[in-house]
């Protein structure tokens, strides 16, 4: 038996054939017959052959939702397995291949996806070929979303489909402005030749194109020809494969240019079509989405062809591919023609191309990639066909495109570059691809001046990925190259800013602050007041202060400077707002001001949902920080829910930059399980965190220390003090060497070591640890901070064991005073402090006070709250900053 699928062609595709048959897969002649009879690589790039049902089902379930599968199955196996797999979304057609057609046709007729039952291989192949051609034509990437009130809705209120739409539109803008070169044509030829390496006919057409294609005036003719260009370009857009789209930029640019020209020409001659039709098969779920979004937006992420002749659309051979999964649809598109200034380009050009098309008799109309339509009407036309009316949105539509316009004016301009592409991949959270496109430029022997820009960008992308040592090397190389020029400009500011980011991640916060201050100085000298780089530099400096534990300065630079600058000069839909909301929320969390922190973090989450792609790292970071906040406020289940969402993004991203993210998340989930007393589950998560870290990476040091500290804390609760002290000392060895004394992890580890000493009756050593911690925390934290309460409780516990009961009571009361000020009354920390107070009262014989603390901790907390009611919960300066 085979251990898995036998690939006949190695090139992957989103449309595949799966053949499941224990007998036939052993008889290679049947497989060979399929390969000899039709070169499937013109439509489908490979066949997966299985002789094991479980392995086949596992493969089918592993396919992406966008993938489409045509399944060939024998009669005997099909009768058993189809009830289990028929409803898998990716399966769109089933073909029964058997000896007894009549016997198997009887049961096969009960399954809507079964196309037919075959005995003759030739007829099976013909049917699969016909269906595959139909599917390749109809699998069109689209976005459908609600914009019920276009006059009032802006992109900051949109969902993930709309953010995907926005980033795709920006990608098109960058792509269309890339300068063409000999290498761009070579990329197209090489990619096509590689894809059709086993197809003599298509290779001949590729060679013909390479020899004879001379001008963009021939683009439409080649695109409408039955050849590699239409298939591969549409496949690239259909699969949203950005790298493939980039490789075909040469022809996409020409096709878009010719379409722009034809649109202007036909508009001047008043011959632009006003109505077009398209016959198509769509999934039932997509139809439902259209029905639910009448008045909303339908965006096509590729070139889209239609016809001026309705009879051509309705006569299209749209054989049903199995209701209720697929439906036949006729689109009617209306295009309102408005006069435009001479030579002004339409945002969404379209033209009648019948005089140029290889399909001359179809009255073909071609719409440019990214065309956006309003959904006017969706209704059932007949038992077999649905009717969808669309209206092309023109330049005067009221969709808020302030972010696109801002980027066009400030980042893309008239001509873009690979660095511009890399910048937008960075903005979209695709850091590995940003790095790869940047590295392409290094292979072109750039000038020294260009090398500065390239290495500066690479430093940023390596930082985003988490390769901090590599980021440092790139930044230092950029600085070395720049210093030879002996000029002060914004590029030098960027270099210092990137080095500052890296040093902060490596725990060198004072160096980080020094670099960021240099960056701020240069920006003030050389940048215009409205430049967004100023806000980014302010934010970087603020977060360096945050790492150092200097929260007042962190707020000054992030909230007072960076946010104010953004609100004054950037469009509301700019991604920078999401990051600054997140950073301010993190600062307030560190300060212990949890209500204010929650407001900022929830605002960051709303912004992330509206403007970021669904797997963007900043969305994951927002979930993570909301989880941390919930862990601190005792909302354990909500915290776990946020952490799981962050974990899902990290696991789905399939990039190399997730190891530190995973370590953070596993540690934080472990802390919640620890809070809940589930010590085995906590330890399991800490071990998962350690598995994602490497001792060879300096940037992982802090995360090792965090995991060791937390494992040590679990062992304290399990009364395994020797093991606890071992882990805590490993943690402290790292933090003492690499982190500033003001860092939260430094004081936390020292406090935990103090707890072990108390348990071991090494009370003077414990008190020395606590004195160091309280000295640091009093200098760096606000008066009312949860971490100050924790160290007061530890001190109370130590003095209780020493028999100095009045001092113990004083410290526990100080802790309770802080806790009622910053925590919900039901928080476990308040109950814990009341229990410690009760233990002391019981020891000194104050039975009444002890019982009250034991039995009525919330009442005790309320009494403490009344005593402190004259204290403001938020000082006036901070109150105005609440959201």
Coordinates of C-alpha atoms in Angstrom, one line a residue, residues 17-484:
X17 CA -7.8 15.8 -9.2
X18 CA -7.9 13.3 -6.4
X19 CA -8.2 9.6 -7.4
X20 CA -9.3 7.2 -4.7
X21 CA -9.4 3.5 -5.6
X22 CA -7.5 0.7 -3.9
X23 CA -7.5 -1.4 -7.1
X24 CA -7.0 1.1 -9.8
X25 CA -4.1 3.0 -8.1
X26 CA -2.1 -0.2 -8.2
X27 CA -2.7 -0.6 -11.9
X28 CA -0.3 2.1 -13.2
X29 CA -1.7 1.7 -16.7
X30 CA -4.9 3.5 -15.7
X31 CA -2.9 6.5 -14.4
X32 CA -0.7 6.4 -17.4
X33 CA -3.7 6.4 -19.7
X34 CA -5.0 9.6 -18.0
X35 CA -1.6 11.3 -18.5
X36 CA -1.2 10.2 -22.1
X37 CA -4.8 11.1 -23.1
X38 CA -4.8 14.7 -22.0
X39 CA -2.1 17.0 -20.7
X40 CA -3.8 18.1 -17.5
X41 CA -1.2 20.7 -16.8
X42 CA -3.1 23.0 -19.2
X43 CA -5.9 23.0 -16.6
X44 CA -4.9 21.1 -13.6
X45 CA -1.4 20.7 -12.4
X46 CA -1.4 17.4 -10.7
X47 CA -3.3 14.2 -9.7
X48 CA -3.2 12.8 -6.2
X49 CA -3.7 9.0 -6.3
X50 CA -4.8 7.3 -3.0
X51 CA -5.4 3.7 -2.1
X52 CA -6.1 4.5 1.6
X53 CA -9.5 6.1 2.5
X54 CA -8.2 7.7 5.7
X55 CA -5.2 9.3 4.1
X56 CA -7.4 10.6 1.3
X57 CA -9.9 12.1 3.7
X58 CA -7.1 13.7 5.7
X59 CA -5.7 15.2 2.5
X60 CA -9.1 16.6 1.5
X61 CA -9.7 18.1 4.9
X62 CA -6.3 19.8 4.8
X63 CA -7.1 21.7 1.6
X64 CA -7.7 25.4 1.9
X65 CA -11.3 26.7 1.6
X66 CA -10.3 28.3 -1.7
X67 CA -9.1 25.1 -3.2
X68 CA -11.3 23.0 -5.5
X69 CA -11.1 19.3 -5.9
X70 CA -12.5 16.9 -8.6
X71 CA -12.7 13.5 -7.0
X72 CA -12.5 10.2 -9.0
X73 CA -13.6 7.2 -7.0
X74 CA -14.4 3.6 -7.7
X75 CA -18.0 2.4 -7.3
X76 CA -17.5 0.1 -4.3
X77 CA -15.4 2.6 -2.3
X78 CA -17.6 5.5 -3.4
X79 CA -20.7 3.9 -2.0
X80 CA -19.1 3.6 1.4
X81 CA -17.1 6.8 1.6
X82 CA -19.3 9.5 -0.2
X83 CA -21.8 9.8 2.7
X84 CA -18.8 10.8 4.9
X85 CA -17.0 13.2 2.6
X86 CA -19.7 14.5 0.2
X87 CA -20.2 17.8 2.1
X88 CA -16.6 18.7 2.2
X89 CA -16.6 22.3 0.7
X90 CA -13.5 21.8 -1.4
X91 CA -15.0 18.8 -3.3
X92 CA -17.0 20.3 -6.2
X93 CA -17.4 17.3 -8.5
X94 CA -17.4 13.5 -8.0
X95 CA -16.8 11.0 -10.9
X96 CA -17.6 7.3 -10.3
X97 CA -15.2 5.1 -12.3
X98 CA -16.3 1.4 -12.3
X99 CA -17.2 -1.7 -14.4
X100 CA -20.9 -1.9 -13.5
X101 CA -22.4 1.5 -14.5
X102 CA -26.1 0.6 -13.9
X103 CA -25.5 -0.8 -10.4
X104 CA -23.6 2.3 -9.2
X105 CA -25.6 4.9 -11.0
X106 CA -28.6 3.9 -8.8
X107 CA -27.0 5.0 -5.5
X108 CA -24.8 7.7 -7.0
X109 CA -28.0 9.6 -8.1
X110 CA -28.7 10.5 -4.5
X111 CA -25.6 12.7 -4.3
X112 CA -25.8 16.1 -5.9
X113 CA -22.0 16.5 -6.5
X114 CA -21.8 13.3 -8.6
X115 CA -21.3 14.3 -12.2
X116 CA -21.8 10.9 -13.7
X117 CA -20.8 7.2 -13.6
X118 CA -18.1 6.1 -16.2
X119 CA -16.7 2.9 -17.4
X120 CA -14.8 4.3 -20.4
X121 CA -11.6 6.2 -19.4
X122 CA -11.9 8.4 -22.5
X123 CA -15.4 9.6 -21.6
X124 CA -14.3 10.2 -18.0
X125 CA -11.3 12.3 -19.2
X126 CA -13.5 14.3 -21.6
X127 CA -16.0 15.1 -18.9
X128 CA -13.3 16.1 -16.4
X129 CA -11.6 18.3 -19.0
X130 CA -14.9 20.1 -19.8
X131 CA -15.8 20.7 -16.2
X132 CA -12.2 21.8 -15.4
X133 CA -12.3 24.4 -18.2
X134 CA -15.7 25.7 -16.9
X135 CA -14.4 26.0 -13.3
X136 CA -11.1 27.7 -14.3
X137 CA -13.3 30.3 -16.1
X138 CA -15.6 30.8 -13.1
X139 CA -13.4 30.8 -10.1
X140 CA -13.0 34.5 -9.8
X141 CA -11.6 36.1 -6.6
X142 CA -14.1 38.6 -5.1
X143 CA -14.8 40.6 -2.0
X144 CA -18.4 41.3 -1.0
X145 CA -19.2 43.5 2.0
X146 CA -21.8 46.0 3.3
X147 CA -21.7 49.7 2.6
X148 CA -25.3 50.4 3.1
X149 CA -24.8 54.2 3.5
X150 CA -21.9 55.2 1.3
X151 CA -22.3 58.8 2.3
X152 CA -21.6 58.2 5.9
X153 CA -19.5 55.0 6.1
X154 CA -15.7 55.2 6.2
X155 CA -13.1 52.5 6.1
X156 CA -12.7 52.7 9.9
X157 CA -16.1 50.9 10.3
X158 CA -15.4 48.0 7.9
X159 CA -14.8 44.3 8.4
X160 CA -12.0 42.0 7.3
X161 CA -13.3 41.6 3.8
X162 CA -13.1 45.4 3.4
X163 CA -9.6 45.6 4.8
X164 CA -8.5 42.9 2.3
X165 CA -10.1 45.0 -0.4
X166 CA -8.2 48.1 0.7
X167 CA -4.8 46.4 0.7
X168 CA -5.5 44.8 -2.7
X169 CA -6.3 48.2 -4.2
X170 CA -3.0 49.6 -2.8
X171 CA -1.1 46.6 -4.2
X172 CA -2.6 47.4 -7.7
X173 CA -1.6 51.0 -7.3
X174 CA 2.0 50.0 -6.6
X175 CA 2.1 47.3 -9.3
X176 CA 0.9 49.7 -12.0
X177 CA 3.6 52.2 -11.1
X178 CA 6.6 49.8 -11.2
X179 CA 9.0 50.7 -13.9
X180 CA 9.3 47.9 -16.5
X181 CA 12.7 46.3 -17.3
X182 CA 14.2 43.5 -19.2
X183 CA 14.1 41.4 -16.1
X184 CA 10.3 41.9 -15.7
X185 CA 9.7 40.4 -19.1
X186 CA 12.2 37.6 -18.3
X187 CA 10.3 36.8 -15.0
X188 CA 7.1 36.3 -17.0
X189 CA 8.8 34.0 -19.6
X190 CA 10.7 31.9 -17.0
X191 CA 7.6 31.5 -14.8
X192 CA 5.5 30.4 -17.8
X193 CA 8.1 28.0 -19.1
X194 CA 8.5 26.4 -15.7
X195 CA 4.7 26.0 -15.2
X196 CA 4.3 24.4 -18.7
X197 CA 7.5 22.5 -18.7
X198 CA 5.8 19.3 -19.9
X199 CA 3.4 21.0 -22.4
X200 CA 4.9 21.3 -25.9
X201 CA 2.0 23.3 -27.3
X202 CA 2.0 26.0 -24.6
X203 CA 5.8 26.2 -24.7
X204 CA 5.6 27.0 -28.4
X205 CA 3.1 29.8 -27.6
X206 CA 5.4 31.2 -24.9
X207 CA 8.3 31.2 -27.4
X208 CA 6.0 33.0 -29.9
X209 CA 5.1 35.6 -27.4
X210 CA 8.7 36.2 -26.4
X211 CA 9.7 36.6 -30.1
X212 CA 6.7 38.6 -31.4
X213 CA 5.2 40.6 -28.6
X214 CA 6.5 44.1 -29.1
X215 CA 3.9 46.6 -27.8
X216 CA 1.2 47.1 -25.2
X217 CA -1.2 47.6 -28.2
X218 CA -1.1 43.8 -28.6
X219 CA -1.9 43.0 -24.9
X220 CA -5.7 42.6 -25.3
X221 CA -5.3 40.2 -28.3
X222 CA -2.8 38.0 -26.4
X223 CA -4.9 38.1 -23.2
X224 CA -8.1 36.9 -25.0
X225 CA -6.2 34.2 -26.9
X226 CA -6.5 30.6 -25.7
X227 CA -3.1 30.4 -24.2
X228 CA -0.9 30.5 -21.1
X229 CA -1.3 34.2 -20.4
X230 CA -5.0 34.2 -19.6
X231 CA -4.7 31.1 -17.5
X232 CA -1.7 32.0 -15.5
X233 CA -2.6 35.6 -14.8
X234 CA -6.1 34.7 -13.7
X235 CA -4.7 31.8 -11.6
X236 CA -2.3 34.3 -9.9
X237 CA -5.2 36.6 -9.0
X238 CA -7.5 33.7 -8.2
X239 CA -5.1 32.2 -5.7
X240 CA -4.1 35.7 -4.5
X241 CA -0.5 34.7 -5.0
X242 CA 1.3 38.0 -4.8
X243 CA 4.6 36.6 -6.0
X244 CA 3.0 35.2 -9.1
X245 CA 1.2 38.5 -9.7
X246 CA 4.5 40.2 -9.4
X247 CA 6.1 37.9 -11.9
X248 CA 3.5 38.8 -14.5
X249 CA 3.8 42.5 -13.8
X250 CA 5.2 43.1 -17.3
X251 CA 2.0 42.0 -19.1
X252 CA -0.4 43.2 -16.4
X253 CA 1.1 46.7 -16.8
X254 CA 0.7 46.6 -20.6
X255 CA -2.9 45.2 -20.4
X256 CA -3.9 47.9 -17.9
X257 CA -2.2 50.6 -20.0
X258 CA -4.0 49.5 -23.2
X259 CA -7.3 49.3 -21.3
X260 CA -6.8 52.9 -20.0
X261 CA -6.1 54.0 -23.6
X262 CA -9.2 52.2 -25.0
X263 CA -11.4 53.6 -22.3
X264 CA -10.3 57.2 -23.0
X265 CA -10.6 56.7 -26.7
X266 CA -14.1 55.2 -26.6
X267 CA -15.2 57.8 -24.1
X268 CA -14.1 60.6 -26.4
X269 CA -15.9 58.9 -29.3
X270 CA -19.0 58.3 -27.1
X271 CA -18.9 54.5 -27.8
X272 CA -18.3 53.2 -24.4
X273 CA -20.8 50.4 -23.5
X274 CA -23.3 51.3 -20.8
X275 CA -24.5 47.8 -20.0
X276 CA -22.7 44.4 -20.0
X277 CA -23.6 40.9 -19.0
X278 CA -21.7 37.9 -17.6
X279 CA -22.9 34.3 -17.1
X280 CA -21.1 32.5 -14.3
X281 CA -21.3 29.7 -11.7
X282 CA -20.8 30.8 -8.1
X283 CA -20.9 29.0 -4.8
X284 CA -24.1 29.0 -2.8
X285 CA -22.4 30.7 0.1
X286 CA -21.2 33.5 -2.3
X287 CA -24.8 33.9 -3.6
X288 CA -26.0 34.2 0.0
X289 CA -23.5 36.8 0.7
X290 CA -24.7 38.8 -2.4
X291 CA -28.3 38.5 -1.2
X292 CA -27.4 39.7 2.3
X293 CA -25.4 42.7 1.0
X294 CA -27.8 44.4 -1.5
X295 CA -26.7 48.0 -1.5
X296 CA -23.2 46.9 -0.6
X297 CA -19.9 46.4 -2.5
X298 CA -18.8 43.7 -5.0
X299 CA -15.1 43.9 -5.8
X300 CA -13.4 41.7 -8.4
X301 CA -9.7 41.2 -7.7
X302 CA -8.7 40.4 -11.3
X303 CA -9.5 41.4 -14.9
X304 CA -13.1 40.6 -15.6
X305 CA -14.7 40.0 -18.9
X306 CA -18.4 40.4 -19.9
X307 CA -20.4 40.9 -23.1
X308 CA -22.7 43.5 -24.5
X309 CA -24.9 40.7 -25.8
X310 CA -27.2 39.3 -23.1
X311 CA -27.9 36.2 -25.3
X312 CA -24.2 35.3 -25.2
X313 CA -24.2 35.4 -21.4
X314 CA -27.4 33.4 -21.0
X315 CA -26.4 30.8 -23.6
X316 CA -23.1 30.1 -21.8
X317 CA -22.8 26.4 -21.2
X318 CA -23.3 26.6 -17.4
X319 CA -24.1 23.0 -16.6
X320 CA -25.0 22.8 -12.9
X321 CA -22.2 21.6 -10.7
X322 CA -24.5 20.2 -8.1
X323 CA -27.0 22.2 -6.1
X324 CA -27.2 23.2 -3.4
X325 CA -23.5 23.9 -3.5
X326 CA -23.3 26.0 -6.8
X327 CA -25.7 28.2 -8.6
X328 CA -25.9 29.7 -12.1
X329 CA -25.9 33.5 -12.2
X330 CA -26.4 36.2 -14.8
X331 CA -24.7 39.5 -13.9
X332 CA -26.0 42.6 -15.5
X333 CA -23.6 45.5 -15.1
X334 CA -24.6 49.1 -15.7
X335 CA -21.9 51.7 -16.2
X336 CA -22.9 55.4 -15.8
X337 CA -20.8 57.5 -18.1
X338 CA -19.5 60.8 -16.8
X339 CA -17.4 63.4 -18.6
X340 CA -13.9 63.4 -17.4
X341 CA -11.1 66.0 -18.0
X342 CA -8.9 65.4 -21.0
X343 CA -6.3 62.7 -20.4
X344 CA -7.7 62.0 -16.9
X345 CA -7.5 58.3 -16.1
X346 CA -10.6 56.5 -14.9
X347 CA -10.3 54.8 -11.6
X348 CA -11.9 51.7 -13.0
X349 CA -11.3 51.6 -16.8
X350 CA -13.3 49.3 -19.0
X351 CA -13.8 49.1 -22.8
X352 CA -15.4 47.2 -25.6
X353 CA -12.5 45.0 -26.9
X354 CA -14.5 43.0 -29.5
X355 CA -12.5 44.5 -32.4
X356 CA -9.2 43.3 -30.7
X357 CA -10.4 40.1 -29.0
X358 CA -9.9 36.6 -30.3
X359 CA -13.6 36.2 -29.5
X360 CA -14.8 38.8 -32.0
X361 CA -18.5 37.7 -32.2
X362 CA -19.1 37.9 -28.4
X363 CA -19.1 41.7 -28.0
X364 CA -16.6 41.3 -25.3
X365 CA -16.1 44.0 -22.6
X366 CA -13.1 43.9 -20.3
X367 CA -13.0 45.5 -16.9
X368 CA -9.7 46.4 -15.2
X369 CA -8.5 44.5 -12.1
X370 CA -9.9 45.7 -8.9
X371 CA -13.2 47.1 -10.4
X372 CA -15.7 47.8 -7.7
X373 CA -19.5 47.6 -8.1
X374 CA -22.5 48.4 -6.0
X375 CA -25.0 45.5 -5.6
X376 CA -28.3 46.8 -6.8
X377 CA -30.5 43.7 -7.0
X378 CA -30.3 39.9 -6.4
X379 CA -33.3 37.8 -7.4
X380 CA -34.2 34.4 -8.9
X381 CA -34.7 34.7 -12.7
X382 CA -35.9 31.1 -13.2
X383 CA -35.6 27.7 -11.6
X384 CA -32.1 27.4 -12.9
X385 CA -30.7 30.9 -13.0
X386 CA -30.2 33.8 -10.6
X387 CA -30.1 37.5 -11.7
X388 CA -27.7 39.9 -10.1
X389 CA -27.7 43.6 -11.0
X390 CA -24.5 45.6 -10.4
X391 CA -23.5 49.2 -10.9
X392 CA -19.9 50.2 -11.5
X393 CA -18.7 52.7 -8.9
X394 CA -16.9 55.7 -10.5
X395 CA -14.5 58.3 -9.1
X396 CA -17.3 60.3 -7.5
X397 CA -18.4 57.4 -5.2
X398 CA -18.4 58.3 -1.6
X399 CA -16.3 55.5 -0.2
X400 CA -13.7 56.9 2.1
X401 CA -10.5 56.5 0.3
X402 CA -8.5 59.0 2.4
X403 CA -5.9 56.3 3.2
X404 CA -5.4 55.3 -0.4
X405 CA -5.1 58.9 -1.5
X406 CA -2.6 59.6 1.4
X407 CA -0.4 56.7 0.3
X408 CA -0.6 57.7 -3.4
X409 CA 0.5 61.2 -2.5
X410 CA 3.1 60.4 0.1
X411 CA 4.5 56.9 -0.6
X412 CA 3.7 55.8 -4.1
X413 CA 3.7 58.9 -6.3
X414 CA 4.0 58.6 -10.1
X415 CA 6.6 55.8 -10.0
X416 CA 7.0 53.1 -7.4
X417 CA 9.9 50.6 -6.8
X418 CA 10.6 47.3 -5.2
X419 CA 11.3 49.3 -2.0
X420 CA 7.8 50.7 -2.3
X421 CA 6.4 47.1 -2.7
X422 CA 8.4 46.1 0.3
X423 CA 7.1 49.0 2.3
X424 CA 3.5 47.9 1.6
X425 CA 4.2 44.3 2.5
X426 CA 5.5 45.6 5.8
X427 CA 2.4 47.7 6.4
X428 CA 0.2 44.7 5.6
X429 CA 2.2 42.6 8.1
X430 CA 3.9 40.4 5.5
X431 CA 7.4 40.9 6.8
X432 CA 9.1 37.9 5.2
X433 CA 7.9 39.0 1.8
X434 CA 9.0 42.6 2.5
X435 CA 12.5 41.3 3.3
X436 CA 12.6 39.1 0.2
X437 CA 11.6 41.9 -2.2
X438 CA 14.2 44.2 -0.6
X439 CA 16.9 41.5 -1.0
X440 CA 16.1 41.3 -4.8
X441 CA 17.5 44.9 -5.1
X442 CA 20.8 43.8 -3.5
X443 CA 21.3 41.3 -6.4
X444 CA 21.1 44.1 -8.9
X445 CA 24.4 45.7 -7.8
X446 CA 22.9 48.9 -6.4
X447 CA 24.8 52.1 -6.0
X448 CA 26.1 53.0 -2.5
X449 CA 23.3 55.6 -2.2
X450 CA 20.7 53.0 -2.9
X451 CA 22.4 50.5 -0.7
X452 CA 21.8 52.8 2.3
X453 CA 18.0 52.7 1.7
X454 CA 18.1 48.9 1.1
X455 CA 20.0 48.1 4.3
X456 CA 18.0 50.5 6.3
X457 CA 14.8 48.8 5.2
X458 CA 16.2 45.3 5.8
X459 CA 17.1 46.4 9.3
X460 CA 13.4 47.2 9.9
X461 CA 12.1 44.0 8.3
X462 CA 14.5 41.8 10.3
X463 CA 13.4 43.6 13.4
X464 CA 9.7 42.9 12.6
X465 CA 10.5 39.3 11.9
X466 CA 12.3 39.0 15.3
X467 CA 15.9 38.5 13.9
X468 CA 17.3 41.2 16.1
X469 CA 21.0 40.4 15.7
X470 CA 20.5 40.4 11.9
X471 CA 18.6 43.7 12.2
X472 CA 21.4 45.2 14.2
X473 CA 24.0 44.1 11.6
X474 CA 21.9 45.7 8.8
X475 CA 21.4 48.9 10.7
X476 CA 25.1 49.2 11.5
X477 CA 26.0 48.6 7.9
X478 CA 23.5 51.3 6.8
X479 CA 25.0 53.7 9.3
X480 CA 28.5 52.9 8.2
X481 CA 27.6 53.6 4.6
X482 CA 25.7 56.8 5.4
X483 CA 28.4 58.3 7.6
X484 CA 30.8 58.3 4.6

